[in-house]
């Protein structure tokens, strides 16, 4: 009996030994490889978000391949470290820690949902990592360790509403704010509500409505929208996310609501999402982004061509978050070359003010103060082929407002990472109080 | 006419010739020139130009503009390199010249579609309606009267009035009168206003209510003005009447929406009512049977597109038996291969069927990809009809209600009126006794499970018409299905039907009061409480079968 236990113990120990040897050997073998620069890719490759995030991983791989073909960065080859956080928010934090602590990556491109970003934020701040976040989001955030390459609300939601208010957009007087029930739609709608009130829209002319994730029965909501809209021009601002969009648009079409009567502007519907939909009922409805595949310029044409070649599929489409990764990656490469090192602190310093020629057709600049991009806003109508017909755009890139001036609580907050502010969320300069930063 | 012409045409020489034409040659010629100019403007590359041309055409009231305008709306208008217009005939694909309508034998190479946006569509609809008011065809006039904008523009007002006067069809005349009343109410002529308020109160809808309450606010804000007290009173009573009518319609509408949601729930849960309800197999793979049914629909659609595109409209009819067969076969295979070894061990069954569901999801993902696939509604299932004012029931939902009723009837007949049904009932009530009587219980199990899966497949066909088709779609319905079956009472199909109806209608009645999220929570809470009080569900099995 005793002997047997002892045997088992020895066996277990042996197994443990082999296992830990394997564990150590893995990272050690790659750590020895000093002539590569490691780029972490933190996108879900399984689970509900895989549909959107997989193509972002592919974009980063494509950019790395292209950069290596040009000779790499600082004379070294780039090496991608891809992990799969599986659409599981806590797992995002674990995988982020693994990328920085175990694989020792120099930069991470990743996350889609705001929940996942909030989940990895403490990890990046604790380990002083560098994250490029490519998706439009609700704002109200600025981190020392994150560069936001997607749109803040004033670069997407507010211009879209202004367009719908204009004569060309239908001169909407009443507003339906419709969203999936989680942080991004709720915060965006809060900002929009304050904004609309500033514009003199009465409270009774705003209808705010939320549905659970994966909601599929929009009969009542669409009927209510019709009732609400009777008599005056109305627009719907949709922050419905993911799969629910299909039954929503199908119901709109089935109940005979046409885009010219009640236009719907969506913030989460792009070319990639339209691939899985029958676009016919959506024609004429709008989406606001910073980039569309249908924008015509040489940079974009080259980007689309490269993407189709990389994926080997003529039917693949490009979209806004993919373009954001292109901008972020190009800027990071420039910053590393300027800094002469991949050291996170040095690269961060160099990132501020970087400018690249983007597929959206504009020169895009990184704001040194709030770590967001200056981006143009483009509004497009959905066409039958799942693309967008551009109906309105800003004259040029506009600066992101990390903290919305429309929300009273955050109007006085300032995100500024340059001396003497050095903070992402404060009302007065406070550089001394931030340890590790003032040491620079 | 002269002032209009000179204000709308540019170019001194041109103006000179037109004026000359009017004065000396043939007045009609000048108008025709303007007409052709406006028509040519439809092919412009600038949306602004297209928009003003449309308004111009509507104003000219030349019915020859109709084919071009409707072609533009229906995306059948083409422009060649020289700016000449053509219309594509929908069925034949022939190219017709505009204006004129003669067939073009050899189409020019570089045809493009004029690009229009919502701003253009907003003037296009009323323009077409404006021109169609004179149509000799009553149906065309009716649709034109329906398409009239909520507030008539100054330009349209006299034409609509004239059309209303010569209209014979009472239904169209009422539509026109309503449109006129909406305009008259702002006219300031108190006699007209009173009549209009009366008419709107009698048969107006929400648009009328909104116009009336704006007018009421206007009267209230202009204090001291000699606002007619009679008018005020008339407006208030008209508003009350409209509100009563619309409230009634809302109630009816919610009931109808509830019925439609119930029929979806029923189709989704009916298969489970058999595999879980009758056979007591906790079938976690039920959702995946729905998914397989939907993917079968998708495959049938692809096959039709590939091999018989002419019959594409009928693919749904072919998809129903295909999904039934595919899911039935998969179900029977599962029963024979795995589930029959696990009868009487609910925990293992649960785990095994859950494993099967993961396997099926991954298999479908490998074959069809992780992206959702596109299942288009055939034309005869698109759109809907208005059963009450403002309550539109889409054809796809009507079809689902009918389909669900037919499926329930068929299953009921099968279980109650056929030898197989008798055997199924016998086996599920008392397996040993049935075996003693010579029934091959194993085979009956296989058929029953196959039937349950096949019906789930039918549910999948229906779901493909209203929702997403993706590998994970089944997961969204599995909880609802179990809720329906458990609430209805395990072992009774009548229970499943009642529970589906109850959940659907209650959900839809609560939704306007509480919002979608909270409504769903309330329904769940209600079900939990109900099950606490009555664990056997609405319909309980009675007799000895219930005790075992």
PDB file of C-alpha atoms in Angstrom, chain A residues 123-344:
ATOM      1  CA  UNK A 123      -2.379  43.940 -16.844  1.00  0.00           C
ATOM      2  CA  UNK A 124      -0.903  46.343 -19.378  1.00  0.00           C
ATOM      3  CA  UNK A 125      -0.604  49.062 -16.758  1.00  0.00           C
ATOM      4  CA  UNK A 126       0.996  46.757 -14.207  1.00  0.00           C
ATOM      5  CA  UNK A 127       3.549  45.216 -16.572  1.00  0.00           C
ATOM      6  CA  UNK A 128       4.048  48.395 -18.623  1.00  0.00           C
ATOM      7  CA  UNK A 129       2.972  46.801 -21.892  1.00  0.00           C
ATOM      8  CA  UNK A 130       1.869  48.483 -25.079  1.00  0.00           C
ATOM      9  CA  UNK A 131      -1.585  47.789 -26.591  1.00  0.00           C
ATOM     10  CA  UNK A 132      -3.047  48.977 -29.876  1.00  0.00           C
ATOM     11  CA  UNK A 133      -6.863  48.845 -29.702  1.00  0.00           C
ATOM     12  CA  UNK A 134      -8.466  49.061 -33.173  1.00  0.00           C
ATOM     13  CA  UNK A 135     -12.217  49.321 -32.595  1.00  0.00           C
ATOM     14  CA  UNK A 136     -14.582  52.264 -32.253  1.00  0.00           C
ATOM     15  CA  UNK A 137     -15.672  52.499 -28.632  1.00  0.00           C
ATOM     16  CA  UNK A 138     -17.574  54.576 -26.096  1.00  0.00           C
ATOM     17  CA  UNK A 139     -14.631  56.767 -24.986  1.00  0.00           C
ATOM     18  CA  UNK A 140     -14.392  57.887 -21.351  1.00  0.00           C
ATOM     19  CA  UNK A 141     -10.950  56.338 -21.087  1.00  0.00           C
ATOM     20  CA  UNK A 142      -7.305  57.061 -21.788  1.00  0.00           C
ATOM     21  CA  UNK A 143      -4.511  54.826 -20.639  1.00  0.00           C
ATOM     22  CA  UNK A 144      -0.769  55.437 -20.618  1.00  0.00           C
ATOM     23  CA  UNK A 145      -0.280  51.950 -22.035  1.00  0.00           C
ATOM     24  CA  UNK A 146      -2.907  51.935 -24.762  1.00  0.00           C
ATOM     25  CA  UNK A 147      -3.075  53.608 -28.156  1.00  0.00           C
ATOM     26  CA  UNK A 148      -6.662  53.839 -29.398  1.00  0.00           C
ATOM     27  CA  UNK A 149      -6.774  53.551 -33.182  1.00  0.00           C
ATOM     28  CA  UNK A 150     -10.581  53.239 -33.394  1.00  0.00           C
ATOM     29  CA  UNK A 151     -13.037  56.116 -33.181  1.00  0.00           C
ATOM     30  CA  UNK A 152     -14.115  57.933 -30.042  1.00  0.00           C
ATOM     31  CA  UNK A 153     -17.821  58.944 -29.928  1.00  0.00           C
ATOM     32  CA  UNK A 154     -17.137  62.397 -31.376  1.00  0.00           C
ATOM     33  CA  UNK A 155     -15.522  60.712 -34.390  1.00  0.00           C
ATOM     34  CA  UNK A 156     -18.495  58.471 -35.141  1.00  0.00           C
ATOM     35  CA  UNK A 157     -21.715  58.821 -33.166  1.00  0.00           C
ATOM     36  CA  UNK A 158     -22.018  62.592 -32.941  1.00  0.00           C
ATOM     37  CA  UNK A 159     -21.229  63.395 -36.604  1.00  0.00           C
ATOM     38  CA  UNK A 160     -23.729  60.705 -37.632  1.00  0.00           C
ATOM     39  CA  UNK A 161     -26.446  62.342 -35.568  1.00  0.00           C
ATOM     40  CA  UNK A 162     -25.545  65.756 -36.964  1.00  0.00           C
ATOM     41  CA  UNK A 163     -25.833  64.363 -40.482  1.00  0.00           C
ATOM     42  CA  UNK A 164     -29.297  62.938 -39.789  1.00  0.00           C
ATOM     43  CA  UNK A 165     -30.339  66.322 -38.403  1.00  0.00           C
ATOM     44  CA  UNK A 166     -29.226  68.068 -41.582  1.00  0.00           C
ATOM     45  CA  UNK A 167     -31.547  68.530 -44.524  1.00  0.00           C
ATOM     46  CA  UNK A 168     -29.640  66.023 -46.621  1.00  0.00           C
ATOM     47  CA  UNK A 169     -29.928  63.393 -43.917  1.00  0.00           C
ATOM     48  CA  UNK A 170     -33.695  63.843 -43.610  1.00  0.00           C
ATOM     49  CA  UNK A 171     -33.888  66.557 -40.942  1.00  0.00           C
ATOM     50  CA  UNK A 172     -34.755  64.168 -38.122  1.00  0.00           C
ATOM     51  CA  UNK A 173     -36.690  65.690 -35.233  1.00  0.00           C
ATOM     52  CA  UNK A 174     -37.367  62.549 -33.221  1.00  0.00           C
ATOM     53  CA  UNK A 175     -34.763  59.982 -32.199  1.00  0.00           C
ATOM     54  CA  UNK A 176     -34.806  56.313 -31.404  1.00  0.00           C
ATOM     55  CA  UNK A 177     -31.702  55.131 -29.554  1.00  0.00           C
ATOM     56  CA  UNK A 178     -31.713  51.372 -29.908  1.00  0.00           C
ATOM     57  CA  UNK A 179     -28.997  49.111 -28.583  1.00  0.00           C
ATOM     58  CA  UNK A 180     -27.873  45.813 -27.137  1.00  0.00           C
ATOM     59  CA  UNK A 181     -27.827  45.918 -23.369  1.00  0.00           C
ATOM     60  CA  UNK A 182     -24.178  46.398 -22.352  1.00  0.00           C
ATOM     61  CA  UNK A 183     -21.590  49.070 -21.658  1.00  0.00           C
ATOM     62  CA  UNK A 184     -20.852  50.369 -25.165  1.00  0.00           C
ATOM     63  CA  UNK A 185     -24.449  51.132 -26.257  1.00  0.00           C
ATOM     64  CA  UNK A 186     -25.426  52.470 -22.847  1.00  0.00           C
ATOM     65  CA  UNK A 187     -22.496  54.889 -22.662  1.00  0.00           C
ATOM     66  CA  UNK A 188     -22.826  55.966 -26.294  1.00  0.00           C
ATOM     67  CA  UNK A 189     -26.537  56.619 -25.846  1.00  0.00           C
ATOM     68  CA  UNK A 190     -25.859  58.565 -22.658  1.00  0.00           C
ATOM     69  CA  UNK A 191     -23.531  60.850 -24.606  1.00  0.00           C
ATOM     70  CA  UNK A 192     -26.026  61.132 -27.474  1.00  0.00           C
ATOM     71  CA  UNK A 193     -28.879  61.950 -25.115  1.00  0.00           C
ATOM     72  CA  UNK A 194     -26.905  64.808 -23.583  1.00  0.00           C
ATOM     73  CA  UNK A 195     -25.889  65.955 -27.050  1.00  0.00           C
ATOM     74  CA  UNK A 196     -29.470  65.878 -28.372  1.00  0.00           C
ATOM     75  CA  UNK A 197     -30.697  67.812 -25.371  1.00  0.00           C
ATOM     76  CA  UNK A 198     -28.061  70.447 -26.069  1.00  0.00           C
ATOM     77  CA  UNK A 199     -29.468  70.658 -29.598  1.00  0.00           C
ATOM     78  CA  UNK A 200     -32.916  71.376 -28.189  1.00  0.00           C
ATOM     79  CA  UNK A 201     -34.488  67.957 -28.685  1.00  0.00           C
ATOM     80  CA  UNK A 202     -37.196  67.374 -26.100  1.00  0.00           C
ATOM     81  CA  UNK A 203     -36.997  64.397 -23.779  1.00  0.00           C
ATOM     82  CA  UNK A 204     -40.308  63.110 -25.113  1.00  0.00           C
ATOM     83  CA  UNK A 205     -38.841  63.051 -28.621  1.00  0.00           C
ATOM     84  CA  UNK A 206     -36.186  60.519 -27.645  1.00  0.00           C
ATOM     85  CA  UNK A 207     -37.022  56.845 -27.328  1.00  0.00           C
ATOM     86  CA  UNK A 208     -34.334  54.698 -25.754  1.00  0.00           C
ATOM     87  CA  UNK A 209     -34.641  50.940 -25.967  1.00  0.00           C
ATOM     88  CA  UNK A 210     -32.366  47.999 -25.188  1.00  0.00           C
ATOM     89  CA  UNK A 211     -32.534  44.349 -26.112  1.00  0.00           C
ATOM     90  CA  UNK A 212     -30.617  41.389 -24.681  1.00  0.00           C
ATOM     91  CA  UNK A 213     -27.659  39.881 -26.577  1.00  0.00           C
ATOM     92  CA  UNK A 214     -28.876  37.612 -29.351  1.00  0.00           C
ATOM     93  CA  UNK A 215     -32.436  39.039 -29.290  1.00  0.00           C
ATOM     94  CA  UNK A 216     -34.294  37.841 -32.349  1.00  0.00           C
ATOM     95  CA  UNK A 217     -37.885  39.045 -32.123  1.00  0.00           C
ATOM     96  CA  UNK A 218     -38.125  42.702 -33.105  1.00  0.00           C
ATOM     97  CA  UNK A 219     -41.842  42.834 -33.992  1.00  0.00           C
ATOM     98  CA  UNK A 220     -42.926  44.946 -31.032  1.00  0.00           C
ATOM     99  CA  UNK A 221     -39.924  47.241 -31.140  1.00  0.00           C
ATOM    100  CA  UNK A 222     -40.309  47.952 -34.842  1.00  0.00           C
ATOM    101  CA  UNK A 223     -44.040  48.519 -34.397  1.00  0.00           C
ATOM    102  CA  UNK A 224     -43.261  50.937 -31.562  1.00  0.00           C
ATOM    103  CA  UNK A 225     -40.747  52.772 -33.714  1.00  0.00           C
ATOM    104  CA  UNK A 226     -43.431  53.182 -36.358  1.00  0.00           C
ATOM    105  CA  UNK A 227     -45.877  54.536 -33.826  1.00  0.00           C
ATOM    106  CA  UNK A 228     -43.291  56.840 -32.319  1.00  0.00           C
ATOM    107  CA  UNK A 229     -42.259  58.143 -35.739  1.00  0.00           C
ATOM    108  CA  UNK A 230     -45.755  59.020 -36.933  1.00  0.00           C
ATOM    109  CA  UNK A 231     -46.005  62.623 -38.005  1.00  0.00           C
ATOM    110  CA  UNK A 232     -42.446  63.870 -37.843  1.00  0.00           C
ATOM    111  CA  UNK A 233     -39.129  62.901 -39.367  1.00  0.00           C
ATOM    112  CA  UNK A 234     -37.458  60.274 -37.231  1.00  0.00           C
ATOM    113  CA  UNK A 235     -34.089  58.553 -37.278  1.00  0.00           C
ATOM    114  CA  UNK A 236     -32.909  55.424 -35.512  1.00  0.00           C
ATOM    115  CA  UNK A 237     -29.431  55.250 -34.017  1.00  0.00           C
ATOM    116  CA  UNK A 238     -28.585  51.586 -33.678  1.00  0.00           C
ATOM    117  CA  UNK A 239     -25.884  50.223 -31.436  1.00  0.00           C
ATOM    118  CA  UNK A 240     -27.266  46.713 -31.824  1.00  0.00           C
ATOM    119  CA  UNK A 241     -24.313  44.386 -31.838  1.00  0.00           C
ATOM    120  CA  UNK A 242     -23.631  41.173 -33.669  1.00  0.00           C
ATOM    121  CA  UNK A 243     -26.216  38.658 -34.792  1.00  0.00           C
ATOM    122  CA  UNK A 244     -29.314  40.581 -33.675  1.00  0.00           C
ATOM    123  CA  UNK A 245     -28.884  42.967 -36.586  1.00  0.00           C
ATOM    124  CA  UNK A 246     -30.224  40.439 -39.101  1.00  0.00           C
ATOM    125  CA  UNK A 247     -33.669  39.930 -37.506  1.00  0.00           C
ATOM    126  CA  UNK A 248     -33.875  43.665 -36.791  1.00  0.00           C
ATOM    127  CA  UNK A 249     -33.336  44.755 -40.399  1.00  0.00           C
ATOM    128  CA  UNK A 250     -35.505  41.923 -41.724  1.00  0.00           C
ATOM    129  CA  UNK A 251     -38.343  43.058 -39.470  1.00  0.00           C
ATOM    130  CA  UNK A 252     -37.919  46.682 -40.587  1.00  0.00           C
ATOM    131  CA  UNK A 253     -38.226  45.664 -44.216  1.00  0.00           C
ATOM    132  CA  UNK A 254     -41.110  43.304 -43.553  1.00  0.00           C
ATOM    133  CA  UNK A 255     -43.096  46.011 -41.765  1.00  0.00           C
ATOM    134  CA  UNK A 256     -42.540  48.298 -44.723  1.00  0.00           C
ATOM    135  CA  UNK A 257     -40.218  50.849 -43.119  1.00  0.00           C
ATOM    136  CA  UNK A 258     -38.027  52.279 -45.849  1.00  0.00           C
ATOM    137  CA  UNK A 259     -34.681  53.944 -45.340  1.00  0.00           C
ATOM    138  CA  UNK A 260     -35.959  57.178 -46.848  1.00  0.00           C
ATOM    139  CA  UNK A 261     -38.754  57.343 -44.262  1.00  0.00           C
ATOM    140  CA  UNK A 262     -36.932  56.246 -41.125  1.00  0.00           C
ATOM    141  CA  UNK A 263     -33.195  55.900 -41.726  1.00  0.00           C
ATOM    142  CA  UNK A 264     -31.238  53.677 -39.367  1.00  0.00           C
ATOM    143  CA  UNK A 265     -27.630  54.574 -38.720  1.00  0.00           C
ATOM    144  CA  UNK A 266     -25.587  51.733 -37.277  1.00  0.00           C
ATOM    145  CA  UNK A 267     -22.263  51.898 -35.505  1.00  0.00           C
ATOM    146  CA  UNK A 268     -21.489  48.208 -35.452  1.00  0.00           C
ATOM    147  CA  UNK A 269     -22.425  47.152 -38.968  1.00  0.00           C
ATOM    148  CA  UNK A 270     -19.555  47.097 -41.436  1.00  0.00           C
ATOM    149  CA  UNK A 271     -18.483  45.249 -44.554  1.00  0.00           C
ATOM    150  CA  UNK A 272     -17.462  42.136 -42.596  1.00  0.00           C
ATOM    151  CA  UNK A 273     -20.830  41.928 -40.806  1.00  0.00           C
ATOM    152  CA  UNK A 274     -22.731  42.417 -44.079  1.00  0.00           C
ATOM    153  CA  UNK A 275     -21.047  39.346 -45.553  1.00  0.00           C
ATOM    154  CA  UNK A 276     -23.345  37.056 -43.581  1.00  0.00           C
ATOM    155  CA  UNK A 277     -26.517  38.997 -44.347  1.00  0.00           C
ATOM    156  CA  UNK A 278     -28.922  39.308 -47.212  1.00  0.00           C
ATOM    157  CA  UNK A 279     -28.195  43.002 -47.871  1.00  0.00           C
ATOM    158  CA  UNK A 280     -31.424  43.673 -49.795  1.00  0.00           C
ATOM    159  CA  UNK A 281     -33.536  44.795 -46.795  1.00  0.00           C
ATOM    160  CA  UNK A 282     -30.702  47.051 -45.600  1.00  0.00           C
ATOM    161  CA  UNK A 283     -30.256  49.119 -48.752  1.00  0.00           C
ATOM    162  CA  UNK A 284     -30.307  52.835 -47.989  1.00  0.00           C
ATOM    163  CA  UNK A 285     -29.722  52.445 -44.273  1.00  0.00           C
ATOM    164  CA  UNK A 286     -26.578  54.089 -43.002  1.00  0.00           C
ATOM    165  CA  UNK A 287     -23.406  53.348 -41.155  1.00  0.00           C
ATOM    166  CA  UNK A 288     -20.858  55.773 -39.789  1.00  0.00           C
ATOM    167  CA  UNK A 289     -17.200  54.801 -39.715  1.00  0.00           C
ATOM    168  CA  UNK A 290     -13.803  56.300 -40.381  1.00  0.00           C
ATOM    169  CA  UNK A 291     -13.155  54.112 -43.390  1.00  0.00           C
ATOM    170  CA  UNK A 292     -15.084  52.155 -46.011  1.00  0.00           C
ATOM    171  CA  UNK A 293     -13.767  49.654 -48.506  1.00  0.00           C
ATOM    172  CA  UNK A 294     -15.471  51.712 -51.214  1.00  0.00           C
ATOM    173  CA  UNK A 295     -13.275  54.765 -50.630  1.00  0.00           C
ATOM    174  CA  UNK A 296     -11.301  55.362 -53.786  1.00  0.00           C
ATOM    175  CA  UNK A 297      -7.630  56.221 -53.520  1.00  0.00           C
ATOM    176  CA  UNK A 298      -4.344  54.460 -54.381  1.00  0.00           C
ATOM    177  CA  UNK A 299      -3.460  53.591 -50.759  1.00  0.00           C
ATOM    178  CA  UNK A 300      -6.797  51.881 -50.262  1.00  0.00           C
ATOM    179  CA  UNK A 301      -6.635  50.082 -53.606  1.00  0.00           C
ATOM    180  CA  UNK A 302      -3.219  48.705 -52.651  1.00  0.00           C
ATOM    181  CA  UNK A 303      -4.503  47.680 -49.221  1.00  0.00           C
ATOM    182  CA  UNK A 304      -7.500  45.822 -50.653  1.00  0.00           C
ATOM    183  CA  UNK A 305      -5.358  44.113 -53.266  1.00  0.00           C
ATOM    184  CA  UNK A 306      -2.814  43.040 -50.669  1.00  0.00           C
ATOM    185  CA  UNK A 307      -5.557  41.703 -48.382  1.00  0.00           C
ATOM    186  CA  UNK A 308      -7.210  39.669 -51.117  1.00  0.00           C
ATOM    187  CA  UNK A 309      -3.862  38.268 -52.150  1.00  0.00           C
ATOM    188  CA  UNK A 310      -2.891  37.436 -48.557  1.00  0.00           C
ATOM    189  CA  UNK A 311      -6.152  35.602 -47.831  1.00  0.00           C
ATOM    190  CA  UNK A 312      -6.259  34.047 -51.288  1.00  0.00           C
ATOM    191  CA  UNK A 313      -9.971  34.867 -51.467  1.00  0.00           C
ATOM    192  CA  UNK A 314     -11.379  37.431 -53.887  1.00  0.00           C
ATOM    193  CA  UNK A 315     -14.557  37.746 -51.821  1.00  0.00           C
ATOM    194  CA  UNK A 316     -12.893  38.923 -48.630  1.00  0.00           C
ATOM    195  CA  UNK A 317     -13.642  42.490 -47.629  1.00  0.00           C
ATOM    196  CA  UNK A 318     -11.793  45.125 -45.658  1.00  0.00           C
ATOM    197  CA  UNK A 319     -13.375  47.146 -42.874  1.00  0.00           C
ATOM    198  CA  UNK A 320     -12.761  49.946 -40.421  1.00  0.00           C
ATOM    199  CA  UNK A 321     -11.072  48.074 -37.544  1.00  0.00           C
ATOM    200  CA  UNK A 322      -8.763  46.390 -40.055  1.00  0.00           C
ATOM    201  CA  UNK A 323      -7.758  49.790 -41.375  1.00  0.00           C
ATOM    202  CA  UNK A 324      -7.192  50.918 -37.774  1.00  0.00           C
ATOM    203  CA  UNK A 325      -4.709  48.075 -37.325  1.00  0.00           C
ATOM    204  CA  UNK A 326      -2.920  49.111 -40.521  1.00  0.00           C
ATOM    205  CA  UNK A 327      -2.553  52.654 -39.196  1.00  0.00           C
ATOM    206  CA  UNK A 328      -1.508  51.465 -35.728  1.00  0.00           C
ATOM    207  CA  UNK A 329       1.037  49.022 -37.101  1.00  0.00           C
ATOM    208  CA  UNK A 330       2.601  51.516 -39.496  1.00  0.00           C
ATOM    209  CA  UNK A 331       2.846  54.082 -36.723  1.00  0.00           C
ATOM    210  CA  UNK A 332       4.428  51.612 -34.352  1.00  0.00           C
ATOM    211  CA  UNK A 333       7.046  50.660 -36.972  1.00  0.00           C
ATOM    212  CA  UNK A 334       7.853  54.325 -37.559  1.00  0.00           C
ATOM    213  CA  UNK A 335       8.057  55.028 -33.831  1.00  0.00           C
ATOM    214  CA  UNK A 336      10.373  52.062 -33.214  1.00  0.00           C
ATOM    215  CA  UNK A 337      12.660  53.154 -36.014  1.00  0.00           C
ATOM    216  CA  UNK A 338      12.712  56.690 -34.719  1.00  0.00           C
ATOM    217  CA  UNK A 339      13.389  55.580 -31.156  1.00  0.00           C
ATOM    218  CA  UNK A 340      16.008  53.070 -32.288  1.00  0.00           C
ATOM    219  CA  UNK A 341      14.699  50.560 -29.765  1.00  0.00           C
ATOM    220  CA  UNK A 342      11.564  48.582 -28.961  1.00  0.00           C
ATOM    221  CA  UNK A 343      11.653  49.722 -25.342  1.00  0.00           C
ATOM    222  CA  UNK A 344       8.046  50.495 -24.439  1.00  0.00           C
TER     223      UNK A 344
END
